Short mmCIF file of C-alpha atoms in Angstrom, two decimals:
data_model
loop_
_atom_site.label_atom_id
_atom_site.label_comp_id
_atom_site.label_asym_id
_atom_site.label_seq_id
_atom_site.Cartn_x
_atom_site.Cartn_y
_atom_site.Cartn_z
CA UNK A 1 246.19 156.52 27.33
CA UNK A 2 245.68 154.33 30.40
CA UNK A 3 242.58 155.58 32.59
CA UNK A 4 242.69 153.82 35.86
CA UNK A 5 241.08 153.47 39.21
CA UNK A 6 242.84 151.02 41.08
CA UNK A 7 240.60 150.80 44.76
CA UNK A 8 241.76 149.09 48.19
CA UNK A 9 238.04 148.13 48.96
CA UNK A 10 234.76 148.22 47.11
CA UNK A 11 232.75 149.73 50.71
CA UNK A 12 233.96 151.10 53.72
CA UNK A 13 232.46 150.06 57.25
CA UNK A 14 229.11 151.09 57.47
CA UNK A 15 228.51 152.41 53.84
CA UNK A 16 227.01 151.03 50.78
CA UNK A 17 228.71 149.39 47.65
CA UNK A 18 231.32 151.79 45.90
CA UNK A 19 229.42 154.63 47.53
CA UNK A 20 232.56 156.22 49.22
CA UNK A 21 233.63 156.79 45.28
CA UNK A 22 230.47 157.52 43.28
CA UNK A 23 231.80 160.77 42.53
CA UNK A 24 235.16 159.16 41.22
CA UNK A 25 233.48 156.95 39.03
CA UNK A 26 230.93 159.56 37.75
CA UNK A 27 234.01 161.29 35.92
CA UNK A 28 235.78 158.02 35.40
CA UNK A 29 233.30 157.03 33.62
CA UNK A 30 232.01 160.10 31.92
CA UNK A 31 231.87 158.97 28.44
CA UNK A 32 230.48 155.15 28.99
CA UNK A 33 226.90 154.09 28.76
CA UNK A 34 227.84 150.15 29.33
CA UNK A 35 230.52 148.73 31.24
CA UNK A 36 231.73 145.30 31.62
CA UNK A 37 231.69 143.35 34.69
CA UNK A 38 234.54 140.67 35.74
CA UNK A 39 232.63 138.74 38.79
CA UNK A 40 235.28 136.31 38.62
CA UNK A 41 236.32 136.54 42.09
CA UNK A 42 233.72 135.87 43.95
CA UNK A 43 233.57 137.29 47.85
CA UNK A 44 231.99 134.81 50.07
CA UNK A 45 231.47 131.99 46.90
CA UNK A 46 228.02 134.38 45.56
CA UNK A 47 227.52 133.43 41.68
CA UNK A 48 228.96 135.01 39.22
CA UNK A 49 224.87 136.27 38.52
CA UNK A 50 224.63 137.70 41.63
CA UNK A 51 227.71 139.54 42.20
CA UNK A 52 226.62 141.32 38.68
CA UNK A 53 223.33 142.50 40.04
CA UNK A 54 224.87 143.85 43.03
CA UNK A 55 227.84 146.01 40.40
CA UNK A 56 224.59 146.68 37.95
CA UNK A 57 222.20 148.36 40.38
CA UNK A 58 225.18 150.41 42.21
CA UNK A 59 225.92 151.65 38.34
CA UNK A 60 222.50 152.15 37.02
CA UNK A 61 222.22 154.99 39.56
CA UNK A 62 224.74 156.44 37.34
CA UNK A 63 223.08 155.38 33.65
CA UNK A 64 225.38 153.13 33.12
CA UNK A 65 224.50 149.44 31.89
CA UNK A 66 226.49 146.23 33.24
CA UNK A 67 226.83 142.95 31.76
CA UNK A 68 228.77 140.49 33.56
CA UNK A 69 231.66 138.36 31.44
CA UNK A 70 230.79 135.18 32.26
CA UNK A 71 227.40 136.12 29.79
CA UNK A 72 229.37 136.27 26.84
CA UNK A 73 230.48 133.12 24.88
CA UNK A 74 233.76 134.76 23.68
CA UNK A 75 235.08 136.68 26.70
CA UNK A 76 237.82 137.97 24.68
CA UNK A 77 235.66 139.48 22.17
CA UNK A 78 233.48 141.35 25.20
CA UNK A 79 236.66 142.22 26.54
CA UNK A 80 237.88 143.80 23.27
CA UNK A 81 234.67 145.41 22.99
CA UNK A 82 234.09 146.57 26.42
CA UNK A 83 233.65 150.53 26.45
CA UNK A 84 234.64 150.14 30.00
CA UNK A 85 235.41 147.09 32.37
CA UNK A 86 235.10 146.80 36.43
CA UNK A 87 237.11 144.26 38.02
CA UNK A 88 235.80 143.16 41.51
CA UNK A 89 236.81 142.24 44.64
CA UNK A 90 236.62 138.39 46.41
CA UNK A 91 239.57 135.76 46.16
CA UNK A 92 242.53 136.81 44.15
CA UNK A 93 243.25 132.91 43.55
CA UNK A 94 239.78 132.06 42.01
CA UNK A 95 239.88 135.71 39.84
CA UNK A 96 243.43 134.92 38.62
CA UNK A 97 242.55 131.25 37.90
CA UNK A 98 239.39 131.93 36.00
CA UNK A 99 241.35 135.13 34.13
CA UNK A 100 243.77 132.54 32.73
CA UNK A 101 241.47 129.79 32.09
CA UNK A 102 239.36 132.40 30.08
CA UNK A 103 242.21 133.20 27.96
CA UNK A 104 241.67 137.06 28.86
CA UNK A 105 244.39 138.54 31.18
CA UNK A 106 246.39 138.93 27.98
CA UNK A 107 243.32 141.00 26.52
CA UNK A 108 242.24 142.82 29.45
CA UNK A 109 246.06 144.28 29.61
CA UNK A 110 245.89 145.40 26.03
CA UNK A 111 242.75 147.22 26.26
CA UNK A 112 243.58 149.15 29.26
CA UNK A 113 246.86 149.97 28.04
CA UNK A 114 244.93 151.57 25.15
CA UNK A 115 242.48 153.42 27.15
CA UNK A 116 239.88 151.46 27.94
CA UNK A 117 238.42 152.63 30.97
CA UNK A 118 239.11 150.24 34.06
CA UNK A 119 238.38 149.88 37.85
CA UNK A 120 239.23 147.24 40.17
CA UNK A 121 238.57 147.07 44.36
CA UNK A 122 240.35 144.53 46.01
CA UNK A 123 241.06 141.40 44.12
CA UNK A 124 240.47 143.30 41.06
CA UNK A 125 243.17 146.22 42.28
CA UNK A 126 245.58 143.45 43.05
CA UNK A 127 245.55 142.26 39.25
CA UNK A 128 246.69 145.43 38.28
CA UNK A 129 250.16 145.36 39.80
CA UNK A 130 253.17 142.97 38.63
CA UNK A 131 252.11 140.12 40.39
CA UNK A 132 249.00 138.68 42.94
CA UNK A 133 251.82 137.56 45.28
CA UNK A 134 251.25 140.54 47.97
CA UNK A 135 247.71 139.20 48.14
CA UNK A 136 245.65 138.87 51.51
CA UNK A 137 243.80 135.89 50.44
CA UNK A 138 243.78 132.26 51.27
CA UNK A 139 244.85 129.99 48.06
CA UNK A 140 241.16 128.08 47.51
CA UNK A 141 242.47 127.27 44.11
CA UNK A 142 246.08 126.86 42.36
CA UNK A 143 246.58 129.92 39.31
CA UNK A 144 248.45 128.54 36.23
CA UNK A 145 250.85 131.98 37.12
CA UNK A 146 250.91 134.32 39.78
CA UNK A 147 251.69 136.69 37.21
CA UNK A 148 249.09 139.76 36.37
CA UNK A 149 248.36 142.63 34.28
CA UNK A 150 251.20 144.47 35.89
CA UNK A 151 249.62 148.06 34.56
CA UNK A 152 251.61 149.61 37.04
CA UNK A 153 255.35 148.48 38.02
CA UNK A 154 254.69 147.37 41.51
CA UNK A 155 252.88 145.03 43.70
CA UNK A 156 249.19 146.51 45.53
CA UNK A 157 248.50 145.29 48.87
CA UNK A 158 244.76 145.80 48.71
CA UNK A 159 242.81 146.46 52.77
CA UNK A 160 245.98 147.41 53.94
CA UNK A 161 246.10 146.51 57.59
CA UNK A 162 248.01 148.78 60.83
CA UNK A 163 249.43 146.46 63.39
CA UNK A 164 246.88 146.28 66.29
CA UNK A 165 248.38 147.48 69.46
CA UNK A 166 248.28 145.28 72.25
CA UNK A 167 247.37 142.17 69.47
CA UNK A 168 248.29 138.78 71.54
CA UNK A 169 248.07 137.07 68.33
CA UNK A 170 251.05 135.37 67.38
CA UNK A 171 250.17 135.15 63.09
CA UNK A 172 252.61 137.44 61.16
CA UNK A 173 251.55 140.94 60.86
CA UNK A 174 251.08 142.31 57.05
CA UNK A 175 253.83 144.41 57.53
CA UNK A 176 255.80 141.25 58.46
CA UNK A 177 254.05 139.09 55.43
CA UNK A 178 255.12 142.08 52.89
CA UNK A 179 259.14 141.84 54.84
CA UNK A 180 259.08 138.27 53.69
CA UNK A 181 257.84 138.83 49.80
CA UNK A 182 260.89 141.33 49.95
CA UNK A 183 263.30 138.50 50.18
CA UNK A 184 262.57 136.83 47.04
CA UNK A 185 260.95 140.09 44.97
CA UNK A 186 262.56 142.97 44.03
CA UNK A 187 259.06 145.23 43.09
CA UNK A 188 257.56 148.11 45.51
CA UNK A 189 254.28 147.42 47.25
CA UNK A 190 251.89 150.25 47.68
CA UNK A 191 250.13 149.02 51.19
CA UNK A 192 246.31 150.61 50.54
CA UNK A 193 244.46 151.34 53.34
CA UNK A 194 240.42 151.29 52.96
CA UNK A 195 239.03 154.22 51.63
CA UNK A 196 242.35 154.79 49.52
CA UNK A 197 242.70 154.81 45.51
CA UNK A 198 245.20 155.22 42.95
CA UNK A 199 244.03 156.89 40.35
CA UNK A 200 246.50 156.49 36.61
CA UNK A 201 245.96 158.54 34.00
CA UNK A 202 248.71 158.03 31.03
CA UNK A 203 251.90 157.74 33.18
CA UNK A 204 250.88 159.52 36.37
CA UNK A 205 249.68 157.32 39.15
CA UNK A 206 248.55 159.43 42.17
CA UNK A 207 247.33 158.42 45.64
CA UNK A 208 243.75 159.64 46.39
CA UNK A 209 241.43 159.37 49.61
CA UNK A 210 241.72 160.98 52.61
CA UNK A 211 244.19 158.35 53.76
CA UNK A 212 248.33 157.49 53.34
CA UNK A 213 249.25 154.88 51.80
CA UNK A 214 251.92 152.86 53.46
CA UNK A 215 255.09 151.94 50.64
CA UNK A 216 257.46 149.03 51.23
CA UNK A 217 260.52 149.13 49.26
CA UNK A 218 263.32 146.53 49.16
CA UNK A 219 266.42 146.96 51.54
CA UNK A 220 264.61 150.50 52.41
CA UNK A 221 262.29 151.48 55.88
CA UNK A 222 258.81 151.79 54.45
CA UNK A 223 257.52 155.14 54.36
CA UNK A 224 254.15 156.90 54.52
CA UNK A 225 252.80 158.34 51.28
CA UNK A 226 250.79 161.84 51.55
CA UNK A 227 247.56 161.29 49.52
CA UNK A 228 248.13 163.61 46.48
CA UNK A 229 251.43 161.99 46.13
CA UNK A 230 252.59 161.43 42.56
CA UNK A 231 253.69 158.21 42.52
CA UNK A 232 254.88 157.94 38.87
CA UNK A 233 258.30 157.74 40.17
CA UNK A 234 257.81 154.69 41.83
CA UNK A 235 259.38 151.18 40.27
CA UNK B 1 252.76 103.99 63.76
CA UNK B 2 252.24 107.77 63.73
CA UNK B 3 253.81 109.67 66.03
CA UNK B 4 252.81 113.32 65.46
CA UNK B 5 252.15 116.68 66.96
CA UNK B 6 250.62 119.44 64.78
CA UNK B 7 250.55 122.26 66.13
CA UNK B 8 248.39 126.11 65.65
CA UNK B 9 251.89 128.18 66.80
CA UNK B 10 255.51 127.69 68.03
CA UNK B 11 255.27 130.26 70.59
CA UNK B 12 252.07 131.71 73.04
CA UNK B 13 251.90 135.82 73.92
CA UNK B 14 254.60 136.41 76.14
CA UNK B 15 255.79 132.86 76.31
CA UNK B 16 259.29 131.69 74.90
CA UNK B 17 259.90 129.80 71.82
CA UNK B 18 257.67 126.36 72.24
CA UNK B 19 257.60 126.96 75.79
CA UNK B 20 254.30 125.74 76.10
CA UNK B 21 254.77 122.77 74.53
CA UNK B 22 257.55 121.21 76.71
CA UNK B 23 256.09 118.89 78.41
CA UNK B 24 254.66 117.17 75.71
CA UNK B 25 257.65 117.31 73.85
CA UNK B 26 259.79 115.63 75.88
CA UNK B 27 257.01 113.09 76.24
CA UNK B 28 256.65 112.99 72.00
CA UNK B 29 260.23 112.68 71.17
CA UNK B 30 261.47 110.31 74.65
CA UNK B 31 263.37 108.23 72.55
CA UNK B 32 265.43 110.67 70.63
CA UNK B 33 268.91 112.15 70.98
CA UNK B 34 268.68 113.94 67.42
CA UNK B 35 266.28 115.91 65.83
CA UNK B 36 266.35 116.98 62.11
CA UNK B 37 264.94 120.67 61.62
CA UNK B 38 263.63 121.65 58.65
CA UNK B 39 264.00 125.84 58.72
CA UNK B 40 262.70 126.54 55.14
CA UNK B 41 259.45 128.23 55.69
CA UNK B 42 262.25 131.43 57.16
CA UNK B 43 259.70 133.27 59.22
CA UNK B 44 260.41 137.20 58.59
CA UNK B 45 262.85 136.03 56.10
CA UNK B 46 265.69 134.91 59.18
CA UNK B 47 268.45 132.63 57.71
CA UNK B 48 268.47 128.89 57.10
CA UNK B 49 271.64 128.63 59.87
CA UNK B 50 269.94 131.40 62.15
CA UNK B 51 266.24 129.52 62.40
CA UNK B 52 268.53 126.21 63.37
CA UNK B 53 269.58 127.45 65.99
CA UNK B 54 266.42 129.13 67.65
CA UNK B 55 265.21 125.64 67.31
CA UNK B 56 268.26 123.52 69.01
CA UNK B 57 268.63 126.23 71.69
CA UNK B 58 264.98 125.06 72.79
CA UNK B 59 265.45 121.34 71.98
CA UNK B 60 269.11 121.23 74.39
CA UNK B 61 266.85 121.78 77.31
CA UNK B 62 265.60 118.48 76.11
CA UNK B 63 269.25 116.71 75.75
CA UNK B 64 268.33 116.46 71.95
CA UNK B 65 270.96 117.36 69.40
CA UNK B 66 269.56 119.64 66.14
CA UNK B 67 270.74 119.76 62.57
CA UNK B 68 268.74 121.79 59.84
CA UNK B 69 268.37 119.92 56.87
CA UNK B 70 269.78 122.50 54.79
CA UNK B 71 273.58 121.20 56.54
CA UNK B 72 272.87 117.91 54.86
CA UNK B 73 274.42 117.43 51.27
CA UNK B 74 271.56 114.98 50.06
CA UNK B 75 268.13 115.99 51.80
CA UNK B 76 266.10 113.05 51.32
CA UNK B 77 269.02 110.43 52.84
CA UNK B 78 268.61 112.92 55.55
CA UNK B 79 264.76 112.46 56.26
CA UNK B 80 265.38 108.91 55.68
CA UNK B 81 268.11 108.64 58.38
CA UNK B 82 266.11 111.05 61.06
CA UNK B 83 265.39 110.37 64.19
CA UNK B 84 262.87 112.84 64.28
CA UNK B 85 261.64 115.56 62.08
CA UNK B 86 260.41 119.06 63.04
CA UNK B 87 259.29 121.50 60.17
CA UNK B 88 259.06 124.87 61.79
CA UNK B 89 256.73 127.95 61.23
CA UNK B 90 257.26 131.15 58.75
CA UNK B 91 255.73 131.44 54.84
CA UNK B 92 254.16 128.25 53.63
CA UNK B 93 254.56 129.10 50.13
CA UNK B 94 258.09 129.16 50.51
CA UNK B 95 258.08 125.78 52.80
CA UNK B 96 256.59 123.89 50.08
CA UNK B 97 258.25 125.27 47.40
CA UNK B 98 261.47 124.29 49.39
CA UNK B 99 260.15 120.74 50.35
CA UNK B 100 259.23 120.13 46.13
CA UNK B 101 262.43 121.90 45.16
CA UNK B 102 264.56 119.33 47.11
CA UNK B 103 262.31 116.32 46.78
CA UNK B 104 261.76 116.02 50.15
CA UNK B 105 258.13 116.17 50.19
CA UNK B 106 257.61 112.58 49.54
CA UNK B 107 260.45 111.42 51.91
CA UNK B 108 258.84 113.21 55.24
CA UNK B 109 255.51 111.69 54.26
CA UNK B 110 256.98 108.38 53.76
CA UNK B 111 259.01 108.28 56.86
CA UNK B 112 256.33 109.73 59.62
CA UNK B 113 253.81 107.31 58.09
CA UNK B 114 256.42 104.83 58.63
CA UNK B 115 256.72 106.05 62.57
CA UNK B 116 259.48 109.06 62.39
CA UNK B 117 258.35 111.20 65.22
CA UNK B 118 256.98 114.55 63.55
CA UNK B 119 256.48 118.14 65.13
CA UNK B 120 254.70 120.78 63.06
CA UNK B 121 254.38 124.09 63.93
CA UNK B 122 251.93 126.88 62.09
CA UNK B 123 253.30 126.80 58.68
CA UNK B 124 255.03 122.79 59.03
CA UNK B 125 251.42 122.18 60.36
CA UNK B 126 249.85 122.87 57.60
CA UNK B 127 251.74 121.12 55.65
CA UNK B 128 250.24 117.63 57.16
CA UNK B 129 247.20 118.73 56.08
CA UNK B 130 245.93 117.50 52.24
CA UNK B 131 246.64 120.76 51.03
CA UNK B 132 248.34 124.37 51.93
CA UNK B 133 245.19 125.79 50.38
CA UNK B 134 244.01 127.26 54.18
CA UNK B 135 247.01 128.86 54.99
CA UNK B 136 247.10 132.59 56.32
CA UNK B 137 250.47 132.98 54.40
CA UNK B 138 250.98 135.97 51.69
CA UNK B 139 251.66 134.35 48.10
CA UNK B 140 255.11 135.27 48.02
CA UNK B 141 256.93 132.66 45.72
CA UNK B 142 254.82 130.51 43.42
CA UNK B 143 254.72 126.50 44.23
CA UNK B 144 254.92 123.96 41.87
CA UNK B 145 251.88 122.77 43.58
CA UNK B 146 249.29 123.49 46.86
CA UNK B 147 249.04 119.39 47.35
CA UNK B 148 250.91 118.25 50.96
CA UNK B 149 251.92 116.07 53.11
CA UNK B 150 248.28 114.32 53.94
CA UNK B 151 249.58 113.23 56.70
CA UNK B 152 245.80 113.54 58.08
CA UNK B 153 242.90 113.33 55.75
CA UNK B 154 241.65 117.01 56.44
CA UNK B 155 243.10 120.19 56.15
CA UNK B 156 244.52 122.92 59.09
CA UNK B 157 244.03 126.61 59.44
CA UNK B 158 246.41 127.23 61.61
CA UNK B 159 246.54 130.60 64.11
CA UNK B 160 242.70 130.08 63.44
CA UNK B 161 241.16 133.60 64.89
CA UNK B 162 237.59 134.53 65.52
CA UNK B 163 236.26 137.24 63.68
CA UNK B 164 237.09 140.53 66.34
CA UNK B 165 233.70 142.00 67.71
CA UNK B 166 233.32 145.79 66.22
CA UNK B 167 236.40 145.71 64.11
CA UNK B 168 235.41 148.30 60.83
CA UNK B 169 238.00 146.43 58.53
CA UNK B 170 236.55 145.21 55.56
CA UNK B 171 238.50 142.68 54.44
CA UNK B 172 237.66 139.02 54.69
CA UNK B 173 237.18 137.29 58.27
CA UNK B 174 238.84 133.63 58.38
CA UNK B 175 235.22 131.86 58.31
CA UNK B 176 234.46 134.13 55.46
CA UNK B 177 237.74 132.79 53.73
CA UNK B 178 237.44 129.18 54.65
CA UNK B 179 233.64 129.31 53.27
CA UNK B 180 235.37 130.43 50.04
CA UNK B 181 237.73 127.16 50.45
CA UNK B 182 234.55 124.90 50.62
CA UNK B 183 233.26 126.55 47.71
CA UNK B 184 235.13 124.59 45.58
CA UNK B 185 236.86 121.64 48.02
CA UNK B 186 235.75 119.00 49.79
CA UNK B 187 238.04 118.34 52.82
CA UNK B 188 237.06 119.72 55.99
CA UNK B 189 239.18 122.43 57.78
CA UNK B 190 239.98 122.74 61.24
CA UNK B 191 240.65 125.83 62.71
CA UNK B 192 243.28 125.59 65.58
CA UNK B 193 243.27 128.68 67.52
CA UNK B 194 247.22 129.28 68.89
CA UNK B 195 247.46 127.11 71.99
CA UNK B 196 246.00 123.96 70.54
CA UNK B 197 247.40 121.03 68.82
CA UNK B 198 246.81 118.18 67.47
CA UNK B 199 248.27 114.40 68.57
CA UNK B 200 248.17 112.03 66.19
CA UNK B 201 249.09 108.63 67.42
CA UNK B 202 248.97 105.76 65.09
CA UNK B 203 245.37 106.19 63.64
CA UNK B 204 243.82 108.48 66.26
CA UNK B 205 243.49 112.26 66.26
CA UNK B 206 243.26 113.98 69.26
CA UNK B 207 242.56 117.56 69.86
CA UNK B 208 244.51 118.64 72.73
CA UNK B 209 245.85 122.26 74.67
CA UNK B 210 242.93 124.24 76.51
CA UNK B 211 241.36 125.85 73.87
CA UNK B 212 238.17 124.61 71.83
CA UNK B 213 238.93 124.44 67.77
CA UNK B 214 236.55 125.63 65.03
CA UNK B 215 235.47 123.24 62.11
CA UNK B 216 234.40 123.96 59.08
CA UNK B 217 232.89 121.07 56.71
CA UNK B 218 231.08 122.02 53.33
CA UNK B 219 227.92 122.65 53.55
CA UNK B 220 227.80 122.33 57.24
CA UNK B 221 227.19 124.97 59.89
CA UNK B 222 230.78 125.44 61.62
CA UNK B 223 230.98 123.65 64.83
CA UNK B 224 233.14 124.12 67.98
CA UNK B 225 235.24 120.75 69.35
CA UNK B 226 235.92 120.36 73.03
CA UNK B 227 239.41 119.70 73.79
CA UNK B 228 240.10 115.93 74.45
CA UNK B 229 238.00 115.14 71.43
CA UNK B 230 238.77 111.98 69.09
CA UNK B 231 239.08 113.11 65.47
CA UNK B 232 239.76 110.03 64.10
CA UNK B 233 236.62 109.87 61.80
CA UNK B 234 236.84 113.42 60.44
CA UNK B 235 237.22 113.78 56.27
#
């Protein structure tokens, strides 16, 4: 039974790391005493060392002990063994490369499917649709695949973005970006503002946050989702 | 010799379609009657036929006749027999996925190298960069690789924009991105903000346009370049 919190952002302006959701994760992660950290993505090139202190002291304030991937010599195996695993945030490239390279998208997918508990922000929210391809970020490093662990049927597009009104700048706006990916890719994408989370448990996928969630379906207007919104429909 | 203009944008707030590039347009591409467009990049997914002529409505102010490459049966005689070449803005991803698909990569590169007069705009300015790995561009159709034309020894972030002063979103700035870049390339990046371009003629690089450009070198502190300024021993 899949058990899934699948995050736009990892902090909202002027808060601390994954405070905005501590009480999410608190039942998320009711019945884990160890979780297991994918640092793969790296925001703003920090070690893969580093980025696990900063996921281990937010989660020690809620007894629960993290040990990074990159620590084991058989990632699979600490994959397979993980009572819980946290995917987070940085470049979607870099996390996807190093996923493959690692041998453990495969294994990640299988383990969530069968209830291992999961979260991703950002990058690691992106993973969890079909593809990476409605990503924001810049390609540092060229994936084997843009292919991912596709644990829901549609694309995420992770710090969804408003147009700015009155914006003189002439680059594309997301909702332009996301108009383009619909010529050449059939799959929803679920635009997630900051502050916004699916949550999946089994087959229901609902929107949570005090935010909508902006959807952008092929041939169709997009549409604001309510957050509450059962989105199990959605393909 | 190297006749080329690579430039951050096609088209300045408020301004009509390379408008502010006319003058040194007709100045770049004197000696031309013909120009050979290269539409694939689709910006906002507009046809092949329908990007063509956006393009040779603007270029018949200049008395210069434009045919999209996609008109031609065999793409590569077509660079080959060019007069000039202009590679126009829209998805990168899809540009160079285009350019591989029809083996036209390596026929631009060798015929502006050669002396073809070239115009880039935003995405087709990238594109004479080493790599496409500092576009802005959403991921939307998977390349067979990020490697381009190299046309300079550096790479371009085009519609380069400062990080906005108070903005609450948390998702990356461009510096924060391009730091990611160096993380695990070499090449320097220059950030051209929309407005500036850059002239290369035979072995000198030139910034030119009003505006100052950001660049970004590994391990270096980014730096801002006066207009005017030789490039020529940036890589």
């Amino acid at each position: 039974m899949k058990k899934i919190i699948i995050a736009s952002t990892s902090t909202l302006h002027g808060g601390g790391y994954l405070d905005y959701l501590t009480d999410t994760l608190k039942e998320h992660f009711k019945s884990c005493s160890s979780l297991l950290f994918v640092p793969y993505a790296r925001p703003g090139g920090i070690s893969h060392d580093d980025y696990t202190k900063k996921a281990a002291e937010f989660f020690s304030s809620l007894n629960i002990n993290v040990k990074g991937i990159h620590e084991f010599e058989n990632p699979v195996e600490a994959v397979q063994n993980a009572e819980a695993i946290f995917t987070g945030g940085g470049n979607t490239f870099l996390l996807v490369t190093q996923l493959y390279q690692n041998k453990v998208m495969d294994a990640i997918k299988t383990v969530v499917e069968k209830g291992t508990p999961y979260l991703g922000t950002s990058a690691g929210s992106n993973i969890c649709g079909l593809t990476m391809e409605t990503t924001n970020d810049m390609p540092i490093i060229y994936p084997p695949s843009f292919d991912t662990l596709g644990l829901i049927p549609f694309n995420i597009n992770p710090h969804y973005l408003d147009p700015i009104a009155g914006s003189t700048h002439m680059g594309e706006t997301r909702e332009t970006r996301i108009k383009e990916f619909h010529q050449f890719n059939p799959q929803p994408v679920l635009g997630l503002r900051e502050g916004s989370w699916l949550e999946v448990n089994a087959d229901i996928i609902t929107l949570r946050g005090s935010l909508q969630a902006r959807l952008f379906r092929q041939n169709t207007e997009p549409e604001e989702i309510e957050t509450g919104t059962d989105l199990s429909w959605l393909k």
